[in-house]
Coordinates of C-alpha atoms and ligand atoms in Angstrom, one line a residue:
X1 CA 0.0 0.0 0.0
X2 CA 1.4 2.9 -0.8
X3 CA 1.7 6.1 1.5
X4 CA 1.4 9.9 1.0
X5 CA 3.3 11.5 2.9
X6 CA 3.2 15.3 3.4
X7 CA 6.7 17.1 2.2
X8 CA 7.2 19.7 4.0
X9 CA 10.9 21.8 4.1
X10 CA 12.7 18.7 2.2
X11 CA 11.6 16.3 4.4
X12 CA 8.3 13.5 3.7
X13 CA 6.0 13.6 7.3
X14 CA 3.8 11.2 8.1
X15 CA 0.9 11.8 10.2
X16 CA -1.4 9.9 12.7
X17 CA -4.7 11.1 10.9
X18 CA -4.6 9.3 7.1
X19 CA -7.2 9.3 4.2
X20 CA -8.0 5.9 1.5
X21 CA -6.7 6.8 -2.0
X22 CA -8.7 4.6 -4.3
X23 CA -8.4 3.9 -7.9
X24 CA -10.9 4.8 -10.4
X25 CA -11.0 1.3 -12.2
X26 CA -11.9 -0.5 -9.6
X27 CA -12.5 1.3 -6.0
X28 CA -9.7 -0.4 -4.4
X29 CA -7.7 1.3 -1.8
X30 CA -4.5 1.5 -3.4
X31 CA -3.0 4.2 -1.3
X32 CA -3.0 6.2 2.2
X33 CA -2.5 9.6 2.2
X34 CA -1.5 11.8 5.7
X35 CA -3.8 14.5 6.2
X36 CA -2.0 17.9 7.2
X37 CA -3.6 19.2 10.5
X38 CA -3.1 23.0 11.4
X39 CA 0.7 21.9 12.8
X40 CA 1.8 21.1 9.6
X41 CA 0.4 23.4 7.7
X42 CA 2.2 26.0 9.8
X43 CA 5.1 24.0 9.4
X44 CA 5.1 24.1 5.7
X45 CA 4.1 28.1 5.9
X46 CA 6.9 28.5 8.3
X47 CA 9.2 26.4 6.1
X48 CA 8.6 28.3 3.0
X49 CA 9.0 31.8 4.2
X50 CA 12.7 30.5 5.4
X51 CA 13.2 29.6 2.1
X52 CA 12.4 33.2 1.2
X53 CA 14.9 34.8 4.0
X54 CA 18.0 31.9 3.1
X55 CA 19.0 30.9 -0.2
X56 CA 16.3 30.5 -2.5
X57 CA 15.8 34.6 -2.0
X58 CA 19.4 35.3 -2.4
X59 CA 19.6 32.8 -5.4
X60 CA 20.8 35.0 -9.0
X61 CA 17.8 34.8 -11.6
X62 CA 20.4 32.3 -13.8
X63 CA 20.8 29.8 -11.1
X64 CA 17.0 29.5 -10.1
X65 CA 16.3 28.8 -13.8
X66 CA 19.2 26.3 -14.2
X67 CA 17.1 24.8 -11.1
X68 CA 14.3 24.8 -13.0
X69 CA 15.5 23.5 -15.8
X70 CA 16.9 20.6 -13.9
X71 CA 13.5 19.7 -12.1
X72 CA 12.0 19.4 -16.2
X73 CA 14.6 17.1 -17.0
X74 CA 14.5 14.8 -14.2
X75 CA 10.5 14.9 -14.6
X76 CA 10.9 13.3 -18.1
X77 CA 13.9 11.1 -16.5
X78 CA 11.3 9.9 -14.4
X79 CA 8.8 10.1 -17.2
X80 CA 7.4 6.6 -16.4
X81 CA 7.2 7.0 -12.6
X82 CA 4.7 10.0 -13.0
X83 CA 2.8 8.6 -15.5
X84 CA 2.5 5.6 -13.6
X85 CA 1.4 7.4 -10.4
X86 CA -1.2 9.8 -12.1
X87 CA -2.6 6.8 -13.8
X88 CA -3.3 4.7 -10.8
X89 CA -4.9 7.8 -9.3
X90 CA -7.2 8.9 -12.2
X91 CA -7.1 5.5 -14.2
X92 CA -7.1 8.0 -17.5
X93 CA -6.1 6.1 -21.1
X94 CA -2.5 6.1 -21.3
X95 CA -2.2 7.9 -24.5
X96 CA -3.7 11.1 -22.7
X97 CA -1.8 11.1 -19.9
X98 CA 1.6 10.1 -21.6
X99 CA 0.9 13.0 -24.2
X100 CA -0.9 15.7 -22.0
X101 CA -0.6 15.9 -18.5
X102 CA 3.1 14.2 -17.8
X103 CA 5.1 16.3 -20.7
X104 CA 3.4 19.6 -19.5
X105 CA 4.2 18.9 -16.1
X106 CA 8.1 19.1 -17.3
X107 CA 7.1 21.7 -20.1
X108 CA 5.4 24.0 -16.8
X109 CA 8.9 24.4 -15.6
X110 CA 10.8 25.1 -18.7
X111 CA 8.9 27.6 -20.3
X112 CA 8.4 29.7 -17.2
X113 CA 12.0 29.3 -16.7
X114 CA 12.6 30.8 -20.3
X115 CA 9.7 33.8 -19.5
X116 CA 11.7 35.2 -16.2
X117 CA 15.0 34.8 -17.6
X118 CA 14.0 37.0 -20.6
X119 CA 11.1 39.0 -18.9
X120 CA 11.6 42.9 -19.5
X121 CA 10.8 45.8 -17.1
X122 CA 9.8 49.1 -18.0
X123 CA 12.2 52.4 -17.8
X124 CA 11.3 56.0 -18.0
X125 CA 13.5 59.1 -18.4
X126 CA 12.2 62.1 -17.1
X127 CA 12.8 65.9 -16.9
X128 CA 12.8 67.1 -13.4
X129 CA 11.3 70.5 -11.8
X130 CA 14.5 71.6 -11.2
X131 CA 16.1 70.7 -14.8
X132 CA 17.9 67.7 -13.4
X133 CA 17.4 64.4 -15.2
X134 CA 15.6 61.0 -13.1
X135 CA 15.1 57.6 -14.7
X136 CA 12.4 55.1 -13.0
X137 CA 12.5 51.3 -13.9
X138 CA 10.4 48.7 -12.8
X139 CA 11.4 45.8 -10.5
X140 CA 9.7 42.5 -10.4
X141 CA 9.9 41.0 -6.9
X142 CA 8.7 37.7 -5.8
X143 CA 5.1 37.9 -3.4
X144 CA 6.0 35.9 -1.3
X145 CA 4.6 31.9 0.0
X146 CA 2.0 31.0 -2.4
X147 CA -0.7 28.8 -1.9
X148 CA -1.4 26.7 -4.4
X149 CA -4.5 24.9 -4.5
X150 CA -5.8 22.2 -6.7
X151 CA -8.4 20.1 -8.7
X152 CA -7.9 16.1 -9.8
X153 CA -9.0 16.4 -13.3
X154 CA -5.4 17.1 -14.9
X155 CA -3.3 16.9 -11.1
X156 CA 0.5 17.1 -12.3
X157 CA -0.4 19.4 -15.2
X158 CA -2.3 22.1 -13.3
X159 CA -0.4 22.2 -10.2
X160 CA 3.0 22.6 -12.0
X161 CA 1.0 25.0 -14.0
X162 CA 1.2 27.1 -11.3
X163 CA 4.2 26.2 -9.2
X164 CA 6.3 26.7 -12.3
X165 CA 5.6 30.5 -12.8
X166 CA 5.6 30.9 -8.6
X167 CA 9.0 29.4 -8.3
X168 CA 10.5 31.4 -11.5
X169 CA 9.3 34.7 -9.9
X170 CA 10.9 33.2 -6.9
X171 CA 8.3 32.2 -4.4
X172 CA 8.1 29.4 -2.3
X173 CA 5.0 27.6 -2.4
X174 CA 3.4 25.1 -0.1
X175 CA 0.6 23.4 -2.7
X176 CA -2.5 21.7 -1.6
X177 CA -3.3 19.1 -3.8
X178 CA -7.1 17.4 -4.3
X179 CA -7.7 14.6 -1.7
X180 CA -8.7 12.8 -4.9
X181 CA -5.3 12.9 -6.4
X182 CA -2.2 13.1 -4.2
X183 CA 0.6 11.1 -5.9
X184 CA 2.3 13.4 -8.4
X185 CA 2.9 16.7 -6.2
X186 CA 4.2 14.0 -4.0
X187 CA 6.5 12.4 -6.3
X188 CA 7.6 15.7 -7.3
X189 CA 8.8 16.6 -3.7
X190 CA 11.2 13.6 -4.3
X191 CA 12.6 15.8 -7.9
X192 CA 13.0 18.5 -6.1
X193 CA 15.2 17.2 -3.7
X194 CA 17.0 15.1 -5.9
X195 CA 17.8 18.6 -8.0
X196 CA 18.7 20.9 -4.8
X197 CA 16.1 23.1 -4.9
X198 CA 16.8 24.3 -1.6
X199 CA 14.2 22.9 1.7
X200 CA 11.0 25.2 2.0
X201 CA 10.7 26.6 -1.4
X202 CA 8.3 23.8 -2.4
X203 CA 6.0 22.1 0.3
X204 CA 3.0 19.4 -0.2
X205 CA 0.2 19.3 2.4
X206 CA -2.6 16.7 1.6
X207 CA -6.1 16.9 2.7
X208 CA -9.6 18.5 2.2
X209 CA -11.4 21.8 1.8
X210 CA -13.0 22.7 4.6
X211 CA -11.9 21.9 8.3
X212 CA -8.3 20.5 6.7
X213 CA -5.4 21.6 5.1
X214 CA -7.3 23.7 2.3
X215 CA -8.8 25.9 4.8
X216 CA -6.0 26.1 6.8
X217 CA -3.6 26.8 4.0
X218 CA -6.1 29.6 2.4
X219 CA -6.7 31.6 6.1
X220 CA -3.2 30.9 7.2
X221 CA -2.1 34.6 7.7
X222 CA 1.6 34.3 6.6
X223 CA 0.7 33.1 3.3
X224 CA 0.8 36.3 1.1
X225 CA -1.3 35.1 -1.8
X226 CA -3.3 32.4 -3.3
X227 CA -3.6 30.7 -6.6
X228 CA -6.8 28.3 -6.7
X229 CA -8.0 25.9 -9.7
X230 CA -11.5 24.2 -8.8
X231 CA -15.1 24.8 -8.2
X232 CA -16.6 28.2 -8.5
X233 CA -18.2 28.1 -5.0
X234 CA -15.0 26.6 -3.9
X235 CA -13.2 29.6 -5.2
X236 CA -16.5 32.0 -3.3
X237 CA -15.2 30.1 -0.1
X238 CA -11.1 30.7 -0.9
X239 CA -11.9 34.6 -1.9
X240 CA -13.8 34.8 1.1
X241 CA -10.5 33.8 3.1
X242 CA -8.4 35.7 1.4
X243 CA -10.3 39.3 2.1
X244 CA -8.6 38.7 5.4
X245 CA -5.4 40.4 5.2
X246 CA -6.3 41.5 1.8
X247 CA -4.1 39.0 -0.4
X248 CA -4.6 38.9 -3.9
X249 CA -6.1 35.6 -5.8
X250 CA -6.0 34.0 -8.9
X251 CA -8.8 32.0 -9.8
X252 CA -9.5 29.2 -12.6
X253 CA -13.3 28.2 -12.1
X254 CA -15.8 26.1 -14.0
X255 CA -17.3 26.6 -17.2
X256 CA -20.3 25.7 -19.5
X257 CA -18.5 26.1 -22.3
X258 CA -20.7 26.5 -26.1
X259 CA -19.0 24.8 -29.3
X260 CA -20.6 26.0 -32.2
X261 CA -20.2 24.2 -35.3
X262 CA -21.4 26.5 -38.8
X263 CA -22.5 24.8 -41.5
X264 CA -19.7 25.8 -43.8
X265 CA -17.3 24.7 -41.1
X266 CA -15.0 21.2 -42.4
X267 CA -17.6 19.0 -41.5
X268 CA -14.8 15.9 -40.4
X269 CA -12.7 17.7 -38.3
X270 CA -15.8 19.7 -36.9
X271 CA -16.7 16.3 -35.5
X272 CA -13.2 15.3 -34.4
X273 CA -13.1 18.3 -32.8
X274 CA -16.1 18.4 -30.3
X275 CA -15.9 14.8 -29.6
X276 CA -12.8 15.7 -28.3
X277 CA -13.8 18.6 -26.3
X278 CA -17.0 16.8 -24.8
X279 CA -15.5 13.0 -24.2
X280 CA -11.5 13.6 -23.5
X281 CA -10.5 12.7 -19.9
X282 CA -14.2 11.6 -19.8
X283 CA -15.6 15.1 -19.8
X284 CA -13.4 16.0 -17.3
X285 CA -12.2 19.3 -18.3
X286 CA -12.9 22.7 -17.5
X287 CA -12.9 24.1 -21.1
X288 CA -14.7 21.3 -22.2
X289 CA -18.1 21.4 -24.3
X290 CA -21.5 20.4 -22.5
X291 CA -23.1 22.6 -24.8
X292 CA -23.1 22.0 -28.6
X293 CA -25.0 24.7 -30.8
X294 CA -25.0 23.6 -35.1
X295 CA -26.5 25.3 -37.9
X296 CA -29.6 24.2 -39.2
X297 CA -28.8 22.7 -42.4
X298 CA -26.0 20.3 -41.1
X299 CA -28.0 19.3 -37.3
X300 CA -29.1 15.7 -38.0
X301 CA -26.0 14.9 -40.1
X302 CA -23.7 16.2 -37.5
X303 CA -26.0 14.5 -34.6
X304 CA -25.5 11.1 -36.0
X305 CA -22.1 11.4 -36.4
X306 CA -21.1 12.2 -33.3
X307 CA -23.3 9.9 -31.9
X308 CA -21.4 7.3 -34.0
X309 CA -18.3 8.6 -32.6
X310 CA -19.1 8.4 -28.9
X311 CA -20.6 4.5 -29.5
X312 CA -17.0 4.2 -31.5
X313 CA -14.7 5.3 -28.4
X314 CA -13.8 2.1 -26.2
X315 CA -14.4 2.3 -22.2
X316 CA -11.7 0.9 -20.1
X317 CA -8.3 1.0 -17.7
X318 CA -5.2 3.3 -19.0
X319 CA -3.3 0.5 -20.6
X320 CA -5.7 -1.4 -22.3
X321 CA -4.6 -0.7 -25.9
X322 CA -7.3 1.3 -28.0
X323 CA -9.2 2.6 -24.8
X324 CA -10.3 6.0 -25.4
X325 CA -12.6 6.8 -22.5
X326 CA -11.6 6.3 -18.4
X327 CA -13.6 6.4 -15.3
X328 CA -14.6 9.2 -13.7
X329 CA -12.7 10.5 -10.6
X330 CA -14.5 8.9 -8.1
X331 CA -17.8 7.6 -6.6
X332 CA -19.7 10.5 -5.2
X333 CA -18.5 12.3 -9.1
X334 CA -20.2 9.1 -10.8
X335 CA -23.5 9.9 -8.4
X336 CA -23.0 13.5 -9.7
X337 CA -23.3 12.7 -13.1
X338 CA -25.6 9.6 -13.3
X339 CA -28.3 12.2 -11.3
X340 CA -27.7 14.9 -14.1
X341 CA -28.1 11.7 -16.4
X342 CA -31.5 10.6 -15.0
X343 CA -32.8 14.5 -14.8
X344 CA -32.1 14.6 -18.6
X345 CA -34.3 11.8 -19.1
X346 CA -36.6 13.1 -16.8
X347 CA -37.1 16.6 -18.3
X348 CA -38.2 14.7 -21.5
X349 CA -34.5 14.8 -23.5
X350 CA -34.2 13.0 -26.4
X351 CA -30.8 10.2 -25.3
X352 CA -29.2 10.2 -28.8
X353 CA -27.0 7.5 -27.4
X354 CA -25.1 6.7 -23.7
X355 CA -27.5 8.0 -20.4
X356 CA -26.7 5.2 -18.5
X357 CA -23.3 3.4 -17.0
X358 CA -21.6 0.1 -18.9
X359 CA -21.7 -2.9 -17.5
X360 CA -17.8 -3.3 -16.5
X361 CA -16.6 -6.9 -15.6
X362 CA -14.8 -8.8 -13.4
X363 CA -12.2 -6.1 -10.9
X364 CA -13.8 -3.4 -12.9
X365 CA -17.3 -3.8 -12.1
X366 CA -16.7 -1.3 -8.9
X367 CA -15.1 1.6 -11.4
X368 CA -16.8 4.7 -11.8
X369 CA -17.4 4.2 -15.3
X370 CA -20.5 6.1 -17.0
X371 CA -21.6 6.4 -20.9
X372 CA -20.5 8.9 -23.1
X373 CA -23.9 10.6 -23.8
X374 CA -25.4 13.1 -26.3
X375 CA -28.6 14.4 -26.0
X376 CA -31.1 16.7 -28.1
X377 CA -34.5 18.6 -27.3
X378 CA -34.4 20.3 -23.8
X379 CA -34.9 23.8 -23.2
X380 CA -32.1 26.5 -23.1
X381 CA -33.5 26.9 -19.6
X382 CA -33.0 23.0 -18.0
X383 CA -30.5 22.6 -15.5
X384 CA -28.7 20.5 -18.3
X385 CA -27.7 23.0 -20.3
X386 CA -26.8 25.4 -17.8
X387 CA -25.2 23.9 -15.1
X388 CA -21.9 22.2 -15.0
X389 CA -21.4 18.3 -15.2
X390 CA -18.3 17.5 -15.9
X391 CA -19.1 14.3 -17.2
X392 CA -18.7 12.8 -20.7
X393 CA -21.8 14.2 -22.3
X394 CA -23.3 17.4 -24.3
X395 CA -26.8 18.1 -25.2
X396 CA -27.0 19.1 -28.8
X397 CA -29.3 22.3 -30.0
X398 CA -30.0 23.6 -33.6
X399 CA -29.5 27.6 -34.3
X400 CA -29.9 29.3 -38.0
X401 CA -28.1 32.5 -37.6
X402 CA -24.9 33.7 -35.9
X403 CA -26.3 36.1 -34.0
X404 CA -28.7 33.6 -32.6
X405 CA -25.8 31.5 -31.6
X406 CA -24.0 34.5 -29.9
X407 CA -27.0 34.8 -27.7
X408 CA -27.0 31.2 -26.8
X409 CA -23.2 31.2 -25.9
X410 CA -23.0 34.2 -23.6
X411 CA -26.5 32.9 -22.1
X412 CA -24.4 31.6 -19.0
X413 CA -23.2 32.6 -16.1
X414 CA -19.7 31.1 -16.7
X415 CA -17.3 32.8 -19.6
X416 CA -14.0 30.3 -19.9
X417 CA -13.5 28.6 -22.9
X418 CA -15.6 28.2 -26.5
X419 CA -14.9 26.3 -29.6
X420 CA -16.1 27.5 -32.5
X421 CA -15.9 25.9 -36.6
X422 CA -16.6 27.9 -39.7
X423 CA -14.2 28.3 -42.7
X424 CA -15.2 31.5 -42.8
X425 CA -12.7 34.1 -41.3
X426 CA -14.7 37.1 -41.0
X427 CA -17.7 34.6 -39.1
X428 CA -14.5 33.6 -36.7
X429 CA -13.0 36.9 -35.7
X430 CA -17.0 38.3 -35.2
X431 CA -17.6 34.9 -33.2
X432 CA -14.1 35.4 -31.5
X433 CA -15.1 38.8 -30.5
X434 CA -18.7 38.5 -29.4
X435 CA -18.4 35.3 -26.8
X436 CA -17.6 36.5 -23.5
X437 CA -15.2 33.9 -22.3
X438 CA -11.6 34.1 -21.8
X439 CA -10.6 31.2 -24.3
X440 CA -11.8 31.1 -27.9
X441 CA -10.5 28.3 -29.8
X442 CA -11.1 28.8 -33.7
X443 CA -11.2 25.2 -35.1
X444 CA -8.8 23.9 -32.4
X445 CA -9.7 22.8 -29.2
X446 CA -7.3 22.8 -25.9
X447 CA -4.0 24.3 -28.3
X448 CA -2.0 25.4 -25.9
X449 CA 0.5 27.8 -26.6
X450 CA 2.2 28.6 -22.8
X451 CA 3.0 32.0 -23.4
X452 CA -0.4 33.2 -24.1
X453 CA -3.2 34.5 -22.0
X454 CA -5.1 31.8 -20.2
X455 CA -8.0 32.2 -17.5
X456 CA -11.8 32.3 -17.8
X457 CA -14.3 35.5 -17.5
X458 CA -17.6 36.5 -15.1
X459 CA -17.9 33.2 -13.1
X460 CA -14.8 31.2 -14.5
X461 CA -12.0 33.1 -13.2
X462 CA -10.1 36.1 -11.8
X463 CA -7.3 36.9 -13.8
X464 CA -5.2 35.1 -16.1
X465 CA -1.8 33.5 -16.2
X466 CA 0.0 31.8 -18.8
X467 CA 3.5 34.1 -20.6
X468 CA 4.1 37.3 -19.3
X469 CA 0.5 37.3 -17.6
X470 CA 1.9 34.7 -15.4
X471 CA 4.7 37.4 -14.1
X472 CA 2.1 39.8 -13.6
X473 CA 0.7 37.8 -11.0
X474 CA 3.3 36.4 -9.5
X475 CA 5.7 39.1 -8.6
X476 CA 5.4 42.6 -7.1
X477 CA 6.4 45.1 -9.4
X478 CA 8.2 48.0 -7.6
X479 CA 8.9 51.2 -9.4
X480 CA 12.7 52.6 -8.6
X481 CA 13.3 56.2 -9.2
X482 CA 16.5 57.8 -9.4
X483 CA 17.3 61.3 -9.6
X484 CA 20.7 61.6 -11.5
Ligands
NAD501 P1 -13.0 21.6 -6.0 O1 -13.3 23.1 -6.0 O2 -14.0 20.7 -5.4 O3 -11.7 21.3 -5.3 C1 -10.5 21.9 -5.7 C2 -9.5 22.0 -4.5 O4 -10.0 22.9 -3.6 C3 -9.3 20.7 -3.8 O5 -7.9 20.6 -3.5 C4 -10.1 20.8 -2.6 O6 -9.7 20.0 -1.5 C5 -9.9 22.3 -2.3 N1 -11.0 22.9 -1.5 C6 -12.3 22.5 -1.4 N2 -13.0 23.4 -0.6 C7 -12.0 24.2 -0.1 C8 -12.1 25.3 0.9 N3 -13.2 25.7 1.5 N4 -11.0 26.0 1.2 C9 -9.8 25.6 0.6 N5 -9.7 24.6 -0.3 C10 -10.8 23.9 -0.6 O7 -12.8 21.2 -7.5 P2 -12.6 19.8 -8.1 O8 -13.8 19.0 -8.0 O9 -11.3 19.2 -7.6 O10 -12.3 20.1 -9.7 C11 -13.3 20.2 -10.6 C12 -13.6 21.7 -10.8 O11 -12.5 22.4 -11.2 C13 -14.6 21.9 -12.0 O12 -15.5 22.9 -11.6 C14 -13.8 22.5 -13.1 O13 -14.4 23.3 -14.0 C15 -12.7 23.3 -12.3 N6 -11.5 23.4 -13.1 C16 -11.3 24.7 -13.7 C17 -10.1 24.9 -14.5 C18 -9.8 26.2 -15.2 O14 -8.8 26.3 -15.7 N7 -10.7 27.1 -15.1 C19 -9.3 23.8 -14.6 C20 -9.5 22.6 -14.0 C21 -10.7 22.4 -13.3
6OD502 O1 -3.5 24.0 -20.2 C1 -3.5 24.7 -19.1 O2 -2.6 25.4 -18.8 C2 -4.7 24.6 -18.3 N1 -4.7 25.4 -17.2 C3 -5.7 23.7 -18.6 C4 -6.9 23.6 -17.9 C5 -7.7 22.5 -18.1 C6 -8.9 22.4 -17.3 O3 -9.4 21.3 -17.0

């Protein structure tokens, strides 16, 4: 059985209180993790700011990203050991995990790495009242100890999303990971000692939101600012905390994103596209597409074959060869889902194909699998279409005109990602400009390019971070002015 231990200034802690990991596949306890009680959560805190007064806040900007470039590489040395580990504790395919989430988890550190060390500051030259001459530059200083918190749908990728930036700016960071999904920001404790990135300046506490390490980590007054992926009422609850003390947040929140296929869009890779967006990691994925809008002429066409594409992907572990759709993260998610699954039905949608869960045999009866499912014919107004699932499925709606389906995207609360198809360029800048979301994808879905802008709008985020964006959040930037 394996054990999670907390890593705290170097150094893996055990505690008395511990939590069941179990796998996706099959509910088996394959793991134990040691919840962080308010001690060592102060310890981490404690350990991190020592960081900041020793040698990580001494350290030149050309050593800390030699560091960092040293904790990508022995990621990908250990390529195998972190894909192992985030498989066991998702159970997603293998080819998404071994393309995705484990090379970004090196990629995090290197291209952040590359930002600071070539990151520019502004300088003025000014006349003075006396006739003298003063130049003002900016300074980027670090904040401070971050906290990191964190979901389970992509763990290694989105928490080194976020401790790659914070330690390039050069913060420490004490990271919370999801209770759901502690192995990798474990494993990576082990990297960074193995590099010498120096005790304190990165710190693991396991646990849960409220009551456990979360909370205590988000009110704990020493830490100086907090970047949280999750929930949006999660992220109510974290803001809440972090009023105290006034410490800025950076938010990435759920989403009910719209793809929006056009009939003059190229109809094959249209359908590639959004079964992409609305079945990879099982529907797990923030910028994913539970809402599907297509223009008249090609609806029943496009219907069918994405239906044939979701009966077409094969359910099953990460290394069964072929397998194209995992579980989902865990039981009380499959009871999630399966509800929103039976309220679809029961608010008189049409099931196009899926609604229900597959019957899994032998050790994988117990997984949390469920149907990829597509559904026509409800109301803009069910709870289907506007709330989020995060489960393998998408209801499908016609629209004729592009201002119609302009309404029908910004109808939402949320405002991360959209996807939109047309082979018309004019139609995709308009489009691009019209949807309120942070993220528009312009036949692409989930391209990432790490220097760009990334974050979500009204209820899917506060800020953004990704290239520079990342620095602006990370660092305090201090103007110096001289008079010469
Ligand atoms: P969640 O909000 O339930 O949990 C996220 C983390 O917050 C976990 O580590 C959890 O323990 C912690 N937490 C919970 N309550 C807390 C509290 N009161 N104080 C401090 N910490 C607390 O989210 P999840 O279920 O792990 O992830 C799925 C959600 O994340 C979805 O809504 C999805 O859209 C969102 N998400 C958004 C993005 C994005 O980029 N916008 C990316 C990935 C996931
Ligand atoms: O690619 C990223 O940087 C990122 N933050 C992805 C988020 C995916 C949400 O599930």
């Amino acid at each position: 059985m394996k054990q999670f231990h907390n890593f705290i200034n170097g150094v893996f802690v055990p505690t008395s209180k511990t939590f069941e990991k179990r796998t996706p596949i099959s509910n088996q306890v394959i793991g134990l993790a040691h919840e962080a009680g308010q001690a060592e959560v102060d310890a981490a805190v404690k350990a991190a700011r020592a960081a900041l007064n020793g040698e990580w806040g001494k350290m030149s900007v050309v050593k800390r990203v030699e560091m960092l470039y040293a904790v990508a590489d022995e990621i990908n040395h250990r390529f195998d050991e972190f894909l192992e580990a985030e498989l066991a504790d998702t159970g997603k395919p293998h080819s998404l995990a071994s393309h995705i989430d484990i090379p970004r988890g090196a990629a995090n550190f290197k291209v952040f790495a590359d930002i600071i060390k070539n990151a520019p500051t502004e300088s003025f030259t000014m006349t003075t009242p006396d006739g003298g001459t003063a130049v003002s530059y900016g300074l980027r200083t670090p904040l401070g100890v971050i906290g990191v918190v964190c979901p389970w749908n992509l763990p290694l990728l989105l928490m080194t999303w976020k401790v790659g930036p914070a330690l390039a700016c050069g913060n420490a960071v004490v990271v919370k990971p999801s209770e759901e999904t502690p192995a990798t920001a474990t494993l990576l404790g082990e990297v960074m000692n193995k590099v010498g990135i120096p005790k304190g300046v990165y710190n693991v506490v396991h646990g849960f939101g409220p009551n456990s390490a979360g909370e205590f980590l988000t009110r704990h007054p020493d830490v100086d600012a907090i970047t949280f992926t999750g929930e949006t009422r999660t992220g109510e609850a974290i803001m809440a905390a972090a009023a105290k003390g006034v410490r800025p947040v950076s938010f990435e929140l759920g989403g009910k994103n719209a793809g929006i296929v056009f009939a003059d869009a190229d109809f094959d890779k249209a359908i590639a596209g959004i079964t992409r967006s609305t079945f990879e990691n099982c529907g797990q994925v923030c910028l994913g597409t539970e809402r599907v809008y297509v223009q008249r002429p090609i609806f029943d066409k496009f219907v069918a074959a994405l239906k044939e594409k979701a009966e077409s992907l094969k359910i099953g572990p990460p290394n069964e060869p072929g397998v194209g759709l995992g579980p989902l993260i865990s039981a009380e998610h499959k009871e999630k889902v399966m509800a929103y699954y039976a309220k679809a039905r029961a608010e008189g949608a049409k099931v196009v194909t899926g609604g229900g869960a597959p019957d899994m045999k032998g050790e994988y009866a117990q997984g949390h699998w469920v149907q990829p499912t597509i559904w026509t014919g409800l109301p803009e107004s069910s709870p289907i279409i506007r709330e989020e699932i995060f489960g393998p499925c998408c209801h499908i709606a016609p629209f004729d005109t592009e201002e119609e389906a302009i309404a029908l995207a910004n109808d939402t609360p949320y405002g991360l990602a959209t996807t939109v198809w047309t082979s018309d360029l004019s139609t995709a800048h308009r489009m691009a400009s019209a949807i309120k979301v942070g993220l528009c994808w312009i036949n692409s879905w989930f391209l990432r390019d790490l220097r760009t802008a990334f974050g979500g709008s009204k209820a899917s985020g506060i800020g953004r971070e990704g290239g520079v964006h990342s620095l602006e959040f990370y660092t305090d930037l201090r103007n110096v002015m001289i008079k010469l």
